Every structure is written in C-alpha cells, then in structure tokens.
Amino acid sequence: MLYLIIFAVVAILIFGLGLSWDRGDRRVQQLRERLLLVEEAEQRESRASLTLIKDDLLSEIPALNRWLGQMNRGTALQSWLRQAGSGTRVGKFVLASSGSGLLTALLAMLWLPWYGAGLGLAGALLPYAWMRRRRTKRLAEFQAQFPEAIELLVRASRAGHPPSAALELIGEEMPEPIAGEFRQVFDQQRFGLPLRDCLLNLAQRVPLVDVQFFATSMIIQRESGGNLAEILDKLSHLIRERVKIQREVKTHTAQGRMTMWVLLAMAPLMLVVMLFLNRNLTLPLFHDPLGQGMLIGAAVLQLFGVVLLQRIVKIEV
C-alpha cells in the first residue's frame, strides 16, 4: 500500500510538471500569434474590422479539451471560474480536484480504510469550496463598489464625457475587482464591439441583479434616449437602498446563523469530549462496523442539516 501511495504521488507530480511545461510552451506560441495579429491590424488603413481575440480553450491538453468541449457544463464552469477572478482553466481545475480526491483517499486508507471513499470525495471538493469562497468574496466586493462606480459615471456624464470615456475612467480610478471588469468593457468597445454587447457581456460575467439593472438602463437609454445622468443617479440610490436592506436582513438573521453553527459543532465536540472522558467506551465507534456505519450516517445527516439551515437563514432581497 505504501508503494502504491508513493507511486500515485510521484505520478501526479510528474503529470503536473509536464502540464506546466506544456502550458508555458503554448502560452509563448499564443503570445507570438497574438503579436502577429496586432502587427497586421496596425498596418491596416481601417481599424473597424479589428476583432477581439477571445480565449475559450478549456484545457491545454487536446484530448481533455475536446472532452470538456462536448459537455454542456464545461463552458459554464469556465465562466464560474472567471467570476471568481481566477485564470485557471477548467481542465486544470478538474485535474486538481481529481488529484486532491485521489491523494486524500489513498492517505485515508492507511488509517481509516472504511472512510477512504468519503474522505476522498471530501478532498475532491476542497478546490471547489475554496474557489466558491473566492467567488463569493469577489462578488461581494464588486457589489460594495458598484454604487460608487455608478456615481462616478454620473459625474462624468454631467461633465460632458461620453459613456466610453466614463467607462475608461472607472477602470482607471476604481479599485479591483470592479476596475478590471469595466476595463474589459472599455477594451471590447474600443475594439469595435457594440456597447449593447459589451454591457450584456458584463452582466454575464458578473451575475448580480444590480449589474443587470445597470446594463438594462444603459441599453434602454442608448436606444430610446433620455437623461443618462438622472437615470443612473436613481439607479445608484436604488442599489444603495437594496444594500441597506440586505445588511438589515443580515443583522436580523445573525441569531439564526449562530444557532446553525452551534448545532453543527455540537455533535463533533461531544464526540471529542467523550473520547477524552471515556476512551474505551467511544473507540468501538471507529473499529466496529456498526459504529462506523453510525458515524457515516451522522456525517450525512450533518451535511443535510448544513444545506437545510443555510436555506432557512438565507433571504433574497
């Protein structure tokens, strides 16, 4: 068993090094191709036909890229990773999750053979949990910065700047992550993409209701006319009121969330206390097949409780 674990770890390391080397070569080749395209575009008399270079490669490994391309979830997972602000491709993320699950399962089989599959599944979900937390944090930062960005856009519009210049100003003056998203909107528009499509892409990259309101308002104003500064001013006030209500709801549900964590931590803490107080009485839970089944059932019920309690305390505004 020990030799099997060593072989698996070495194989994963060699595969990862080979993937990084192959990725480096491909990145250099892609940069050369893009530089060649830029040089050819600069030589043209008209830049209206300049198109955006969009990288939709799901994996640097051709076979894995084809397999992920045939799946409907591949592109959705790629968008989900970009929403987390990660440049990781889907193929690398899938390999990282598989490697983490395999390594965790192999290590668990040394001490807890009965829990190898369950712990392996938990190890495979670790990259997903980390990326989900990162995505949630990034979207929360974007939502907190969004009203100030709209107010900056209002001031620029009242000063007589066109929408494109105002978008560029947000990308230069605001902090990340909102600056990067608006820089991408400005770059897409500069390279010839219509403003409507740029705003729809922004709403797709940032799945927030406030961003959908903003994109809809900008598109309607551009197509039907109206005072852009006044529309965005009212939208900024609406977003600030929504944020205020969300914070009030979070305050009122604080007790429920605290109760959730107390209930979830009670069973594991009691198990640890019983191990210290009466070790001989508690150890059969880990060695006896019936006790192991009871622990697995308790863990499943705990996970079910996490999902149920999160749905109870989560209120959409």
Tab-separated table of C-alpha atoms in Angstrom:
chain	number	residue	atom	x	y	z
A	1	MET	CA	0.000	0.000	0.000
A	2	LEU	CA	2.834	2.422	0.837
A	3	TYR	CA	4.472	1.847	-2.549
A	4	LEU	CA	1.135	2.466	-4.258
A	5	ILE	CA	0.772	5.813	-2.490
A	6	ILE	CA	4.332	6.854	-3.362
A	7	PHE	CA	3.753	5.871	-6.993
A	8	ALA	CA	0.491	7.879	-7.141
A	9	VAL	CA	2.087	10.987	-5.603
A	10	VAL	CA	5.106	10.842	-7.931
A	11	ALA	CA	2.840	10.306	-10.955
A	12	ILE	CA	0.727	13.327	-10.019
A	13	LEU	CA	3.836	15.492	-9.570
A	14	ILE	CA	5.316	14.415	-12.901
A	15	PHE	CA	1.999	14.998	-14.663
A	16	GLY	CA	1.697	18.454	-13.094
A	17	LEU	CA	5.229	19.417	-14.137
A	18	GLY	CA	4.579	18.215	-17.664
A	19	LEU	CA	1.344	20.161	-17.800
A	20	SER	CA	3.079	23.341	-16.611
A	21	TRP	CA	5.856	22.888	-19.199
A	22	ASP	CA	3.337	22.297	-21.965
A	23	ARG	CA	1.311	25.268	-20.826
A	24	GLY	CA	4.392	27.501	-20.930
A	25	ASP	CA	5.178	26.472	-24.496
A	26	ARG	CA	1.595	27.007	-25.579
A	27	ARG	CA	1.421	30.394	-23.890
A	28	VAL	CA	4.541	31.531	-25.726
A	29	GLN	CA	3.085	30.350	-29.017
A	30	GLN	CA	-0.210	32.082	-28.307
A	31	LEU	CA	1.576	35.334	-27.454
A	32	ARG	CA	3.510	35.189	-30.699
A	33	GLU	CA	0.330	34.608	-32.684
A	34	ARG	CA	-1.415	37.493	-30.941
A	35	LEU	CA	1.522	39.851	-31.530
A	36	LEU	CA	1.451	38.895	-35.194
A	37	LEU	CA	-2.274	39.658	-35.357
A	38	VAL	CA	-1.735	43.030	-33.683
A	39	GLU	CA	1.058	43.944	-36.098
A	40	GLU	CA	-1.115	43.026	-39.061
A	41	ALA	CA	-4.014	45.036	-37.635
A	42	GLU	CA	-1.836	48.118	-37.185
A	43	GLN	CA	-0.885	48.006	-40.856
A	44	ARG	CA	-4.479	48.172	-41.989
A	45	GLU	CA	-5.858	51.515	-43.036
A	46	SER	CA	-9.119	50.975	-41.230
A	47	ARG	CA	-9.398	49.503	-37.731
A	48	ALA	CA	-13.119	48.945	-37.925
A	49	SER	CA	-12.627	45.336	-38.853
A	50	LEU	CA	-10.420	44.600	-35.846
A	51	THR	CA	-11.955	41.725	-33.890
A	52	LEU	CA	-11.495	40.637	-30.333
A	53	ILE	CA	-9.263	37.689	-29.564
A	54	LYS	CA	-11.246	35.535	-27.198
A	55	ASP	CA	-9.573	32.621	-25.464
A	56	ASP	CA	-12.145	29.868	-24.906
A	57	LEU	CA	-9.700	26.989	-24.521
A	58	LEU	CA	-10.895	24.752	-21.697
A	59	SER	CA	-7.655	22.812	-21.304
A	60	GLU	CA	-4.132	22.820	-22.690
A	61	ILE	CA	-4.412	19.050	-23.168
A	62	PRO	CA	-6.096	18.455	-26.568
A	63	ALA	CA	-7.942	15.271	-25.575
A	64	LEU	CA	-9.224	16.778	-22.333
A	65	ASN	CA	-10.190	19.983	-24.146
A	66	ARG	CA	-12.265	18.010	-26.668
A	67	TRP	CA	-13.939	16.001	-23.920
A	68	LEU	CA	-14.804	19.115	-21.900
A	69	GLY	CA	-15.999	20.887	-25.048
A	70	GLN	CA	-18.560	18.149	-25.625
A	71	MET	CA	-20.021	18.694	-22.151
A	72	ASN	CA	-22.557	21.434	-21.529
A	73	ARG	CA	-21.079	22.099	-18.103
A	74	GLY	CA	-17.588	22.832	-19.422
A	75	THR	CA	-18.285	26.359	-20.636
A	76	ALA	CA	-20.449	27.113	-17.595
A	77	LEU	CA	-17.655	26.015	-15.266
A	78	GLN	CA	-15.196	28.188	-17.192
A	79	SER	CA	-17.459	31.218	-16.656
A	80	TRP	CA	-17.831	30.284	-12.985
A	81	LEU	CA	-14.049	30.231	-12.548
A	82	ARG	CA	-13.720	33.623	-14.223
A	83	GLN	CA	-16.350	35.024	-11.873
A	84	ALA	CA	-14.019	34.024	-9.043
A	85	GLY	CA	-11.269	36.104	-10.658
A	86	SER	CA	-9.218	33.005	-11.430
A	87	GLY	CA	-7.318	32.413	-14.628
A	88	THR	CA	-7.404	28.660	-14.053
A	89	ARG	CA	-8.793	26.655	-16.936
A	90	VAL	CA	-11.473	24.029	-16.484
A	91	GLY	CA	-9.091	21.197	-17.343
A	92	LYS	CA	-6.578	22.210	-14.693
A	93	PHE	CA	-9.351	22.658	-12.134
A	94	VAL	CA	-10.773	19.201	-12.880
A	95	LEU	CA	-7.312	17.625	-12.643
A	96	ALA	CA	-6.633	19.431	-9.364
A	97	SER	CA	-9.917	18.191	-7.893
A	98	SER	CA	-9.284	14.631	-9.085
A	99	GLY	CA	-5.713	14.650	-7.758
A	100	SER	CA	-6.801	16.067	-4.415
A	101	GLY	CA	-9.529	13.447	-4.048
A	102	LEU	CA	-7.217	10.568	-5.027
A	103	LEU	CA	-4.439	11.673	-2.696
A	104	THR	CA	-6.842	12.151	0.214
A	105	ALA	CA	-8.419	8.742	-0.358
A	106	LEU	CA	-5.042	6.990	-0.510
A	107	LEU	CA	-3.831	8.656	2.679
A	108	ALA	CA	-7.120	7.924	4.454
A	109	MET	CA	-6.902	4.231	3.597
A	110	LEU	CA	-3.766	3.940	5.726
A	111	TRP	CA	-5.556	4.824	8.971
A	112	LEU	CA	-9.298	4.774	8.225
A	113	PRO	CA	-9.949	2.246	5.445
A	114	TRP	CA	-13.718	2.417	5.897
A	115	TYR	CA	-13.771	6.157	5.294
A	116	GLY	CA	-11.455	6.214	2.273
A	117	ALA	CA	-14.206	6.864	-0.283
A	118	GLY	CA	-15.966	9.515	1.795
A	119	LEU	CA	-12.769	11.366	2.656
A	120	GLY	CA	-11.654	11.111	-0.971
A	121	LEU	CA	-14.880	12.781	-2.067
A	122	ALA	CA	-14.346	15.482	0.550
A	123	GLY	CA	-10.794	16.011	-0.728
A	124	ALA	CA	-12.062	16.316	-4.284
A	125	LEU	CA	-14.482	19.044	-3.164
A	126	LEU	CA	-11.767	21.125	-1.463
A	127	PRO	CA	-10.767	23.068	-4.639
A	128	TYR	CA	-14.446	23.715	-5.348
A	129	ALA	CA	-15.064	25.011	-1.812
A	130	TRP	CA	-12.015	27.276	-1.976
A	131	MET	CA	-12.993	28.641	-5.396
A	132	ARG	CA	-16.594	29.142	-4.296
A	133	ARG	CA	-15.475	31.164	-1.287
A	134	ARG	CA	-13.217	33.224	-3.515
A	135	ARG	CA	-16.068	33.868	-5.976
A	136	THR	CA	-18.465	34.892	-3.191
A	137	LYS	CA	-15.900	37.300	-1.747
A	138	ARG	CA	-15.163	38.851	-5.142
A	139	LEU	CA	-18.843	39.367	-5.982
A	140	ALA	CA	-19.429	40.924	-2.556
A	141	GLU	CA	-16.557	43.359	-3.133
A	142	PHE	CA	-17.935	44.204	-6.574
A	143	GLN	CA	-21.400	44.864	-5.158
A	144	ALA	CA	-19.975	47.123	-2.444
A	145	GLN	CA	-18.017	49.170	-5.008
A	146	PHE	CA	-20.762	49.310	-7.630
A	147	PRO	CA	-22.788	52.316	-6.307
A	148	GLU	CA	-19.649	54.454	-6.151
A	149	ALA	CA	-18.765	53.435	-9.717
A	150	ILE	CA	-22.225	54.457	-10.930
A	151	GLU	CA	-21.883	57.820	-9.162
A	152	LEU	CA	-18.537	58.327	-10.885
A	153	LEU	CA	-20.255	57.550	-14.177
A	154	VAL	CA	-22.990	60.099	-13.326
A	155	ARG	CA	-20.444	62.828	-12.572
A	156	ALA	CA	-18.567	62.092	-15.767
A	157	SER	CA	-21.797	62.209	-17.769
A	158	ARG	CA	-22.802	65.556	-16.235
A	159	ALA	CA	-19.342	66.900	-17.031
A	160	GLY	CA	-19.963	66.146	-20.699
A	161	HIS	CA	-17.872	62.996	-21.121
A	162	PRO	CA	-19.178	60.279	-23.476
A	163	PRO	CA	-20.068	56.864	-21.984
A	164	SER	CA	-16.884	55.279	-23.363
A	165	ALA	CA	-14.681	57.845	-21.604
A	166	ALA	CA	-16.676	57.389	-18.386
A	167	LEU	CA	-16.180	53.616	-18.539
A	168	GLU	CA	-12.451	54.134	-19.040
A	169	LEU	CA	-12.407	56.469	-16.026
A	170	ILE	CA	-13.974	53.782	-13.823
A	171	GLY	CA	-11.332	51.304	-14.971
A	172	GLU	CA	-8.566	53.739	-14.054
A	173	GLU	CA	-9.864	55.268	-10.817
A	174	MET	CA	-11.736	52.449	-9.079
A	175	PRO	CA	-10.077	49.538	-7.228
A	176	GLU	CA	-10.309	45.887	-8.159
A	177	PRO	CA	-12.384	43.887	-8.940
A	178	ILE	CA	-14.722	46.471	-10.461
A	179	ALA	CA	-11.899	48.242	-12.295
A	180	GLY	CA	-10.906	45.105	-14.200
A	181	GLU	CA	-14.463	44.379	-15.311
A	182	PHE	CA	-15.039	47.909	-16.611
A	183	ARG	CA	-11.644	47.940	-18.295
A	184	GLN	CA	-12.757	44.850	-20.150
A	185	VAL	CA	-15.979	46.619	-21.172
A	186	PHE	CA	-13.977	49.591	-22.446
A	187	ASP	CA	-11.498	47.375	-24.311
A	188	GLN	CA	-14.289	45.441	-26.001
A	189	GLN	CA	-15.943	48.663	-27.116
A	190	ARG	CA	-12.635	50.097	-28.309
A	191	PHE	CA	-12.034	47.056	-30.480
A	192	GLY	CA	-15.355	47.528	-32.254
A	193	LEU	CA	-17.888	45.564	-30.207
A	194	PRO	CA	-21.207	47.447	-29.797
A	195	LEU	CA	-21.866	48.927	-26.354
A	196	ARG	CA	-25.003	46.808	-26.031
A	197	ASP	CA	-22.994	43.592	-26.396
A	198	CYS	CA	-20.300	44.889	-24.023
A	199	LEU	CA	-22.894	45.562	-21.325
A	200	LEU	CA	-24.569	42.197	-21.850
A	201	ASN	CA	-21.171	40.508	-21.504
A	202	LEU	CA	-20.623	42.424	-18.260
A	203	ALA	CA	-23.966	41.206	-16.913
A	204	GLN	CA	-22.996	37.654	-17.856
A	205	ARG	CA	-19.551	37.858	-16.232
A	206	VAL	CA	-20.926	39.410	-13.024
A	207	PRO	CA	-24.184	37.599	-12.109
A	208	LEU	CA	-25.617	40.292	-9.846
A	209	VAL	CA	-29.084	41.821	-10.045
A	210	ASP	CA	-27.604	45.311	-9.731
A	211	VAL	CA	-25.421	44.778	-12.774
A	212	GLN	CA	-28.429	43.565	-14.762
A	213	PHE	CA	-30.308	46.748	-13.765
A	214	PHE	CA	-27.334	48.835	-14.865
A	215	ALA	CA	-26.939	47.098	-18.223
A	216	THR	CA	-30.673	47.321	-18.934
A	217	SER	CA	-30.780	51.021	-18.047
A	218	MET	CA	-27.788	51.838	-20.243
A	219	ILE	CA	-29.169	49.875	-23.201
A	220	ILE	CA	-32.654	51.402	-22.958
A	221	GLN	CA	-31.257	54.931	-22.631
A	222	ARG	CA	-28.983	54.421	-25.612
A	223	GLU	CA	-31.790	53.077	-27.808
A	224	SER	CA	-34.656	55.347	-26.728
A	225	GLY	CA	-32.850	58.409	-25.369
A	226	GLY	CA	-33.221	60.248	-22.081
A	227	ASN	CA	-31.119	61.841	-19.390
A	228	LEU	CA	-28.411	59.282	-18.638
A	229	ALA	CA	-27.172	61.082	-15.526
A	230	GLU	CA	-30.652	61.179	-13.991
A	231	ILE	CA	-31.326	57.515	-14.779
A	232	LEU	CA	-28.039	56.362	-13.258
A	233	ASP	CA	-28.499	58.633	-10.246
A	234	LYS	CA	-31.823	56.973	-9.438
A	235	LEU	CA	-30.276	53.555	-10.068
A	236	SER	CA	-27.436	54.325	-7.645
A	237	HIS	CA	-29.979	55.320	-4.984
A	238	LEU	CA	-31.923	52.093	-5.606
A	239	ILE	CA	-28.789	49.961	-5.271
A	240	ARG	CA	-27.770	51.678	-2.042
A	241	GLU	CA	-31.228	51.048	-0.591
A	242	ARG	CA	-31.008	47.370	-1.564
A	243	VAL	CA	-27.607	47.100	0.141
A	244	LYS	CA	-29.052	48.762	3.237
A	245	ILE	CA	-31.946	46.293	3.359
A	246	GLN	CA	-29.555	43.359	2.844
A	247	ARG	CA	-27.468	44.480	5.800
A	248	GLU	CA	-30.576	44.836	7.968
A	249	VAL	CA	-31.680	41.333	6.984
A	250	LYS	CA	-28.208	40.013	7.784
A	251	THR	CA	-28.404	41.642	11.218
A	252	HIS	CA	-31.834	40.174	11.973
A	253	THR	CA	-30.755	36.686	10.879
A	254	ALA	CA	-27.492	36.734	12.866
A	255	GLN	CA	-29.038	34.729	15.703
A	256	GLY	CA	-30.282	32.079	13.287
A	257	ARG	CA	-26.872	31.752	11.681
A	258	MET	CA	-25.174	31.500	15.059
A	259	THR	CA	-27.662	28.812	16.079
A	260	MET	CA	-26.842	26.932	12.887
A	261	TRP	CA	-23.107	26.850	13.648
A	262	VAL	CA	-23.710	25.853	17.277
A	263	LEU	CA	-25.929	22.938	16.236
A	264	LEU	CA	-23.407	21.821	13.631
A	265	ALA	CA	-20.471	21.955	16.038
A	266	MET	CA	-22.281	20.287	18.955
A	267	ALA	CA	-22.048	16.670	17.751
A	268	PRO	CA	-18.305	16.706	16.806
A	269	LEU	CA	-17.420	18.491	20.059
A	270	MET	CA	-19.382	15.971	22.105
A	271	LEU	CA	-17.555	13.145	20.329
A	272	VAL	CA	-14.195	14.710	21.208
A	273	VAL	CA	-15.267	15.190	24.835
A	274	MET	CA	-16.371	11.561	25.068
A	275	LEU	CA	-13.003	10.446	23.680
A	276	PHE	CA	-11.241	12.277	26.492
A	277	LEU	CA	-13.639	11.254	29.279
A	278	ASN	CA	-14.187	7.600	28.395
A	279	ARG	CA	-11.922	6.481	25.579
A	280	ASN	CA	-12.674	2.761	25.883
A	281	LEU	CA	-16.398	3.354	25.507
A	282	THR	CA	-16.015	5.585	22.421
A	283	LEU	CA	-13.340	3.725	20.427
A	284	PRO	CA	-15.719	0.918	19.310
A	285	LEU	CA	-17.485	3.526	17.168
A	286	PHE	CA	-14.359	3.683	15.000
A	287	HIS	CA	-13.460	-0.028	14.988
A	288	ASP	CA	-16.815	-1.812	14.981
A	289	PRO	CA	-18.626	-1.951	11.587
A	290	LEU	CA	-21.899	-0.916	13.221
A	291	GLY	CA	-20.240	2.094	14.857
A	292	GLN	CA	-18.589	3.085	11.616
A	293	GLY	CA	-21.941	2.960	9.859
A	294	MET	CA	-23.434	5.144	12.591
A	295	LEU	CA	-20.656	7.712	12.135
A	296	ILE	CA	-21.151	7.763	8.372
A	297	GLY	CA	-24.909	8.223	8.844
A	298	ALA	CA	-24.287	11.040	11.330
A	299	ALA	CA	-21.941	12.778	8.876
A	300	VAL	CA	-24.529	12.530	6.090
A	301	LEU	CA	-27.218	13.950	8.373
A	302	GLN	CA	-24.856	16.776	9.354
A	303	LEU	CA	-24.347	17.691	5.702
A	304	PHE	CA	-28.089	17.586	5.126
A	305	GLY	CA	-28.536	19.866	8.124
A	306	VAL	CA	-26.000	22.339	6.730
A	307	VAL	CA	-27.895	22.622	3.445
A	308	LEU	CA	-31.293	22.888	5.156
A	309	LEU	CA	-30.223	25.511	7.707
A	310	GLN	CA	-28.466	27.597	5.055
A	311	ARG	CA	-31.667	27.685	3.025
A	312	ILE	CA	-33.625	28.751	6.102
A	313	VAL	CA	-31.360	31.670	7.087
A	314	LYS	CA	-30.675	32.839	3.509
A	315	ILE	CA	-33.156	35.520	2.460
A	316	GLU	CA	-33.031	37.061	-1.005
A	317	VAL	CA	-33.627	40.802	-1.291
